[in-house]
Amino acid sequence: MIRRPKPGEDEEDILRMQEEFLKDKKALPSAQVVNIRKTEQQTVKRPIQSTSTRKPSKYAQSKGLTNAPALVSKRPRTDTSSGSIVGEILEKNVLESQTQPEQDDDQVYYPKIIPSVLGSIVEKNCDDLFNLDFKPMPPTGFPLVTKRDPNLKCSEFLTAIQNKNKDMLESMDIDPLCSKFNTENSKPINVPLKSYIISSNDAPVIHNENVKVLKEMSEDEILKEQQKLLSSLDSKLVDFIKSKRRPTKEHESVKTEVEHEEKMDIESSFERDSLWENDVLSHPQVNKWVNFEKLEKDKLEWMKGIHENKKADPDHPYEARFDFTGYLLPYSMEYTDKTKTLFHHGEEPHRPGYTLMELFELSRSTIIQQRATALNTIAGILEYHSIGIYKDIIGIPLSKMFFIIRIAIDENKLILLEPALKAMRNLLFNRIDEACLDALIGFEEGNYQPCLENDKSEIEEMESTESELKDFHLAEIDLIAAVLRSDIIQRLYYILENVRPSFNCVQYSIQILIRLARDSIETATKIIESDHLMKSIVTNFIPNTSINFTFDPNIIYNGKPILAALKLMRILSLQSKEIGEILISKYDLLKPISEYINSGVDGTYGLRLQIEAYNIASNLLYYGLGVENTQSLYPLIVNTLYKHVQGTDVFFSSSVLSATHAAVVLQYVNMFLKCNMLNDDNYKHQIYLLLKDGVQKWLMQAAHFDNYTCGHLRLLCSALDCCKTIKINEKITLKFLNDTLKILSESKGFQIIIDNLNSSSNLLSNITEKDFNKSKNLVSLGGSIIDSTQKVLPVLSIASPIPLLVSLFQLLNVVNDGDIGKLYVNKALNYLDKFSKKIPNLKSNWFTRMEIELMFNIIKLAIQSNVTESCKDLIYSVASKLCYILRVDKKIELEYLFHHIIFNKQWFTAERLLNLVSFSEVDSLSRALTTVEDIRICYSKVVNTMQLNTGGNIVLKQWQEPVLPRDWIYLPILSLYSKSQEIRTTPEVVGDHANKLKEQQAIEKELILRCCLEWILFNEICFPDLLDDIDVTDRFCRIMCVYLSDNSLFLEETISVLLKKCVQIIFKKSNDFNFDKQLIGLNNFQDLYTQFLEQFQSVSYGDSIFAACVLVPLAQRHNVKWRKLLWSEYAGCLRALDCPASYLCYELNDYLYPEETDESLIKSYFRALSSNLLRPGTIAYKIAQHHVDNFKKK
């Protein structure tokens, strides 16, 4: 039998036993597979051991099993003849008679079948008395609270348990053969592998004999023999024998040093941080551990303690790590109990937080809690990213995150659904932009919503070149398109209808749909056409019920309306008339909307629901939908309006929500006033009277402002809009309104409002488009600026007066009272003056539309008010800037500016016209004043040919595009140039009619060029300050396009004179030419100049102005590549390249010095001189001859 290790044996004994086991080939296995059936051929018998050497345990002795080895080694037998499974019912613990084993017994032990589970029911023996030593019950009924001793290093409970175990250990009767503790000072038996005393050749044999003898002796016998030897031997001899086992001084010193170092390491580690662990590989006995002869340190790295944090190197980037809220962590952080969960990762264990890749891996973990944690962290990262916290710090891979989140949304586990939907909401739905748009509710501008569709041109280009656009590539270009491709609408329906999750999940799902609805009319149509989704939303979240209740998240799926669902309907109703008709006919939206409007409300949530209901009704009424429903609401509207006139104020201390509610009610009234639906004279009279009282009340309150908020002013804005509509429809003079407006203009309250105008201006701010956090594949509005102190756009600040001033100046234009208008224009002169002297910013921002509308109405009011001569120049400068600030949906406003100011001689001041004196010899310039109306018509035609689709009536598709470019005075030239570059795909038509058509087109082209050049020259002379922000290089390139737009028009006398004057004026600013920069509106100067040289070589006819333009980039100050391009590839131009020295852009020396050093260009000069490509005496000849001669001198 294999001997098992005994207490006290060390690793050397275990290794020795391992060698003995491997040498013993006859050892039986410890377990055998045995067939228990009564078949001799299939039964394997073990040798029977009659006696057991193992001493019975205390438990066995207490049960009386010391003399019954057969009971534990034999398999009991039952009577098989009776066919019963269980034998006779016997009393428990009754010993059966010992029977002889059957012949086929294989000596395999099986659990004994106890016939009876329960024994006899015996009364409990209660003779023994126990002193339970109960403590008296306190009068309070609860145990008294005791304070723990702060000096204790462990709890009182653990101390009591340790003392109890210690007492039990001391009083326990320990088996000497089974325990290594015989006495208090007993030590484990240590048998060495060799003899340390005998050094002869017989030492191994003697040592083995000694070991054999020791093995046959018990521990007590060994100790007795040891005492006999020690008493019989001399003490010096004993000391000598002991010295043989002692290590040498060298070993002793090494051992002492190792122990000291280990002790110091432990002490230092505990002093530094008790949470740190000592390095397991530094253990001094590591080489003596079992199977540690080959250490694999990389597998033990996880056991090492965390190294001290190091400071980040500012010159080397490091990977970003985030905490569980998604916030970016610093390079290092103190390791504490609060932060220790941020260090549970393999890579860079000394750094806190988790990288994006680690979070992506955790999001696919098999442990669901890890997945939920990862998704919550990703949601936090995306929320911080949408705010702009990570702008210019770290790039967030939105496309990769989308796929991670989209896969998680498909999971059916509720614990994952909420963080996944939250992450998708934070990815797509910009809460700041939405809050900014909702802040405009109650203002007229709030009726317009932007289309957030991304540019599809890149997708169309890739689809034309590739058979299929991959999902990831699509997400990189347009994230919303990738979301729609993933069938998220169907998945959201399943979640809302079948899963029926919590309120947060429903909120996130509807917010995702809101962002999809804002993408485009096509996407909104997809949502509307998803009947199952829309019916689920209308049924569950827009029920036909009262809204007079208090908000509670548990209202979900309990027949109560959800605010987010109403907002979704508002966004959908803005898209188009067709979508509005579907909402009414298929989903019967007017029924719950009417119920919400009719319902009485007291709480905040009910008011917000009713505000959304009024907005939806107004949007539908804009398209002429829901007219009958509106007429049925007349009595309610009158009653609600009366309550607001009596009880709602615009003071700073009043409720903003009440003011907003009153504003949307007035907007609804204004909408059916615009539609001329108020045919009942009774209701009309009541509403007019209420509006009169309300407008007077609120205007007078504004006149006495000490402080205000923009939110309160929306009520006044809606009231003024209603007055404007009444003035337009009824064409009557409202004397009360005129008187109140005069009082307002001179009040301190209005002065406070005007004082905040400059600080609330987007156009005057120093914010640029670079300050916004924008993504290429996801359009946002840029409602917040993280680098700004206000964090929001100036026009949306809490004290912004711009929305009120828009409505006020629109009303003043309708009132058409010159005296009142002049009062208000004078108040805005300071604002206009600052605008005229500054390059406007944020022109393309959606929220700047209000300010642009205000600017236009101020100019329009100034035109009607007959401003003084000193103000005319300021008004003209502002109007000129407005031409390229207006958006594409403002063509009517642009035409108004063209007709009344830009091309109106009355607005050309005498001071400006004096600049024409020096150019009076040119007839064309004098004609510019007489034919200014023809110039206006020319520009109007060019603008009208550039019609752009602005999308729906309310939702503006191309809101970022200006109606005119900044250099709009060159627009006719660029239009002709672009037409000339078009490739003709149809065959040319011949005949008399075709010839007449060509002549007519040539005359029209000449007229356009003449008018355009006259206007350019007029602006260069009279209004040079208005062109200063157009780059000189871009202006010169536009003039070059005149030569490229036609092969002969530049030779016409009128056109040639105008070209000469325009070129000479631009040449005065030649020091600012930079032909290496990117041109605005053109591809690049390389292509343009190449085309220009080809045109010169073909049709120049030696024109001097044309040649002067060709020579501009050839000056030595410019890049040598332009000179190489002419002198090598287009050397054919050289013979005709000449002009008078007075026509040159630079002095002649600027073409000669500094001397040329490029050898390839010198060779081109020499080749041109030797091959008769140059005419002697020309500019080109002088340049080549000079550089060749100087090179020869060197």
PDB file of N, CA and C in Angstrom, residues 75-109:
ATOM      1  N   ARG A  75     -20.468  -4.793   2.051  1.00  0.00           N
ATOM      2  CA  ARG A  75     -21.712  -4.342   1.441  1.00  0.00           C
ATOM      3  C   ARG A  75     -22.855  -5.170   2.004  1.00  0.00           C
ATOM      4  N   PRO A  76     -23.830  -4.572   2.625  1.00  0.00           N
ATOM      5  CA  PRO A  76     -24.940  -5.349   3.179  1.00  0.00           C
ATOM      6  C   PRO A  76     -25.774  -5.990   2.085  1.00  0.00           C
ATOM      7  N   ARG A  77     -26.349  -7.090   2.397  1.00  0.00           N
ATOM      8  CA  ARG A  77     -27.173  -7.833   1.440  1.00  0.00           C
ATOM      9  C   ARG A  77     -28.627  -7.836   1.897  1.00  0.00           C
ATOM     10  N   THR A  78     -29.507  -7.857   0.965  1.00  0.00           N
ATOM     11  CA  THR A  78     -30.949  -7.954   1.256  1.00  0.00           C
ATOM     12  C   THR A  78     -31.490  -9.197   0.610  1.00  0.00           C
ATOM     13  N   ASP A  79     -32.601  -9.614   1.070  1.00  0.00           N
ATOM     14  CA  ASP A  79     -33.238 -10.829   0.545  1.00  0.00           C
ATOM     15  C   ASP A  79     -33.794 -10.543  -0.827  1.00  0.00           C
ATOM     16  N   THR A  80     -33.208 -11.197  -1.825  1.00  0.00           N
ATOM     17  CA  THR A  80     -33.621 -10.949  -3.208  1.00  0.00           C
ATOM     18  C   THR A  80     -34.797 -11.815  -3.620  1.00  0.00           C
ATOM     19  N   SER A  81     -35.052 -12.873  -2.841  1.00  0.00           N
ATOM     20  CA  SER A  81     -36.128 -13.781  -3.240  1.00  0.00           C
ATOM     21  C   SER A  81     -37.501 -13.176  -3.046  1.00  0.00           C
ATOM     22  N   SER A  82     -37.601 -12.292  -2.071  1.00  0.00           N
ATOM     23  CA  SER A  82     -38.918 -11.701  -1.791  1.00  0.00           C
ATOM     24  C   SER A  82     -39.332 -10.665  -2.827  1.00  0.00           C
ATOM     25  N   GLY A  83     -38.353 -10.179  -3.572  1.00  0.00           N
ATOM     26  CA  GLY A  83     -38.659  -9.167  -4.595  1.00  0.00           C
ATOM     27  C   GLY A  83     -38.875  -7.792  -4.045  1.00  0.00           C
ATOM     28  N   SER A  84     -38.728  -7.586  -2.712  1.00  0.00           N
ATOM     29  CA  SER A  84     -38.917  -6.252  -2.183  1.00  0.00           C
ATOM     30  C   SER A  84     -37.594  -5.518  -2.145  1.00  0.00           C
ATOM     31  N   ILE A  85     -37.669  -4.244  -2.322  1.00  0.00           N
ATOM     32  CA  ILE A  85     -36.452  -3.422  -2.336  1.00  0.00           C
ATOM     33  C   ILE A  85     -35.966  -3.178  -0.928  1.00  0.00           C
ATOM     34  N   VAL A  86     -36.831  -2.875  -0.028  1.00  0.00           N
ATOM     35  CA  VAL A  86     -36.457  -2.585   1.349  1.00  0.00           C
ATOM     36  C   VAL A  86     -36.750  -3.818   2.197  1.00  0.00           C
ATOM     37  N   GLY A  87     -35.831  -4.114   3.114  1.00  0.00           N
ATOM     38  CA  GLY A  87     -36.002  -5.301   3.971  1.00  0.00           C
ATOM     39  C   GLY A  87     -37.016  -5.070   5.069  1.00  0.00           C
ATOM     40  N   GLU A  88     -36.843  -5.854   6.144  1.00  0.00           N
ATOM     41  CA  GLU A  88     -37.762  -5.729   7.267  1.00  0.00           C
ATOM     42  C   GLU A  88     -37.593  -4.379   7.937  1.00  0.00           C
ATOM     43  N   ILE A  89     -38.686  -3.915   8.492  1.00  0.00           N
ATOM     44  CA  ILE A  89     -38.680  -2.629   9.201  1.00  0.00           C
ATOM     45  C   ILE A  89     -38.105  -2.877  10.573  1.00  0.00           C
ATOM     46  N   LEU A  90     -36.939  -2.319  10.807  1.00  0.00           N
ATOM     47  CA  LEU A  90     -36.223  -2.527  12.061  1.00  0.00           C
ATOM     48  C   LEU A  90     -36.018  -1.185  12.735  1.00  0.00           C
ATOM     49  N   GLU A  91     -35.756  -1.273  14.019  1.00  0.00           N
ATOM     50  CA  GLU A  91     -35.469  -0.058  14.770  1.00  0.00           C
ATOM     51  C   GLU A  91     -34.100   0.464  14.410  1.00  0.00           C
ATOM     52  N   LYS A  92     -33.967   1.787  14.382  1.00  0.00           N
ATOM     53  CA  LYS A  92     -32.714   2.421  14.010  1.00  0.00           C
ATOM     54  C   LYS A  92     -31.630   2.056  14.999  1.00  0.00           C
ATOM     55  N   ASN A  93     -30.367   1.941  14.443  1.00  0.00           N
ATOM     56  CA  ASN A  93     -29.158   1.698  15.239  1.00  0.00           C
ATOM     57  C   ASN A  93     -29.144   0.320  15.900  1.00  0.00           C
ATOM     58  N   VAL A  94     -29.942  -0.603  15.362  1.00  0.00           N
ATOM     59  CA  VAL A  94     -29.893  -1.993  15.860  1.00  0.00           C
ATOM     60  C   VAL A  94     -28.898  -2.755  15.002  1.00  0.00           C
ATOM     61  N   LEU A  95     -27.894  -3.360  15.633  1.00  0.00           N
ATOM     62  CA  LEU A  95     -26.854  -4.057  14.880  1.00  0.00           C
ATOM     63  C   LEU A  95     -27.402  -5.354  14.306  1.00  0.00           C
ATOM     64  N   GLU A  96     -27.130  -5.572  13.026  1.00  0.00           N
ATOM     65  CA  GLU A  96     -27.513  -6.823  12.384  1.00  0.00           C
ATOM     66  C   GLU A  96     -26.474  -7.887  12.709  1.00  0.00           C
ATOM     67  N   SER A  97     -26.909  -9.106  12.632  1.00  0.00           N
ATOM     68  CA  SER A  97     -25.975 -10.212  12.847  1.00  0.00           C
ATOM     69  C   SER A  97     -25.001 -10.269  11.707  1.00  0.00           C
ATOM     70  N   GLN A  98     -23.790 -10.503  12.058  1.00  0.00           N
ATOM     71  CA  GLN A  98     -22.752 -10.557  11.039  1.00  0.00           C
ATOM     72  C   GLN A  98     -22.838 -11.889  10.313  1.00  0.00           C
ATOM     73  N   THR A  99     -22.914 -11.778   8.996  1.00  0.00           N
ATOM     74  CA  THR A  99     -23.000 -12.969   8.142  1.00  0.00           C
ATOM     75  C   THR A  99     -21.767 -13.048   7.289  1.00  0.00           C
ATOM     76  N   GLN A 100     -21.532 -14.254   6.802  1.00  0.00           N
ATOM     77  CA  GLN A 100     -20.370 -14.460   5.951  1.00  0.00           C
ATOM     78  C   GLN A 100     -20.631 -13.842   4.597  1.00  0.00           C
ATOM     79  N   PRO A 101     -19.616 -13.246   3.993  1.00  0.00           N
ATOM     80  CA  PRO A 101     -19.812 -12.657   2.653  1.00  0.00           C
ATOM     81  C   PRO A 101     -20.044 -13.724   1.606  1.00  0.00           C
ATOM     82  N   GLU A 102     -20.796 -13.326   0.606  1.00  0.00           N
ATOM     83  CA  GLU A 102     -21.022 -14.238  -0.497  1.00  0.00           C
ATOM     84  C   GLU A 102     -19.737 -14.407  -1.294  1.00  0.00           C
ATOM     85  N   GLN A 103     -19.740 -15.466  -2.105  1.00  0.00           N
ATOM     86  CA  GLN A 103     -18.527 -15.809  -2.838  1.00  0.00           C
ATOM     87  C   GLN A 103     -18.181 -14.772  -3.895  1.00  0.00           C
ATOM     88  N   ASP A 104     -19.203 -14.153  -4.439  1.00  0.00           N
ATOM     89  CA  ASP A 104     -18.923 -13.159  -5.505  1.00  0.00           C
ATOM     90  C   ASP A 104     -18.804 -11.745  -4.970  1.00  0.00           C
ATOM     91  N   ASP A 105     -18.678 -11.631  -3.646  1.00  0.00           N
ATOM     92  CA  ASP A 105     -18.529 -10.271  -3.089  1.00  0.00           C
ATOM     93  C   ASP A 105     -17.186  -9.691  -3.516  1.00  0.00           C
ATOM     94  N   ASP A 106     -17.219  -8.490  -4.074  1.00  0.00           N
ATOM     95  CA  ASP A 106     -15.987  -7.880  -4.599  1.00  0.00           C
ATOM     96  C   ASP A 106     -15.341  -6.942  -3.606  1.00  0.00           C
ATOM     97  N   GLN A 107     -15.799  -6.970  -2.361  1.00  0.00           N
ATOM     98  CA  GLN A 107     -15.215  -6.142  -1.294  1.00  0.00           C
ATOM     99  C   GLN A 107     -15.297  -4.646  -1.587  1.00  0.00           C
ATOM    100  N   VAL A 108     -16.220  -4.215  -2.425  1.00  0.00           N
ATOM    101  CA  VAL A 108     -16.418  -2.787  -2.694  1.00  0.00           C
ATOM    102  C   VAL A 108     -17.469  -2.251  -1.735  1.00  0.00           C
ATOM    103  N   TYR A 109     -17.161  -1.167  -1.090  1.00  0.00           N
ATOM    104  CA  TYR A 109     -18.070  -0.633  -0.076  1.00  0.00           C
ATOM    105  C   TYR A 109     -19.199   0.153  -0.740  1.00  0.00           C
TER     106      TYR A 109
END
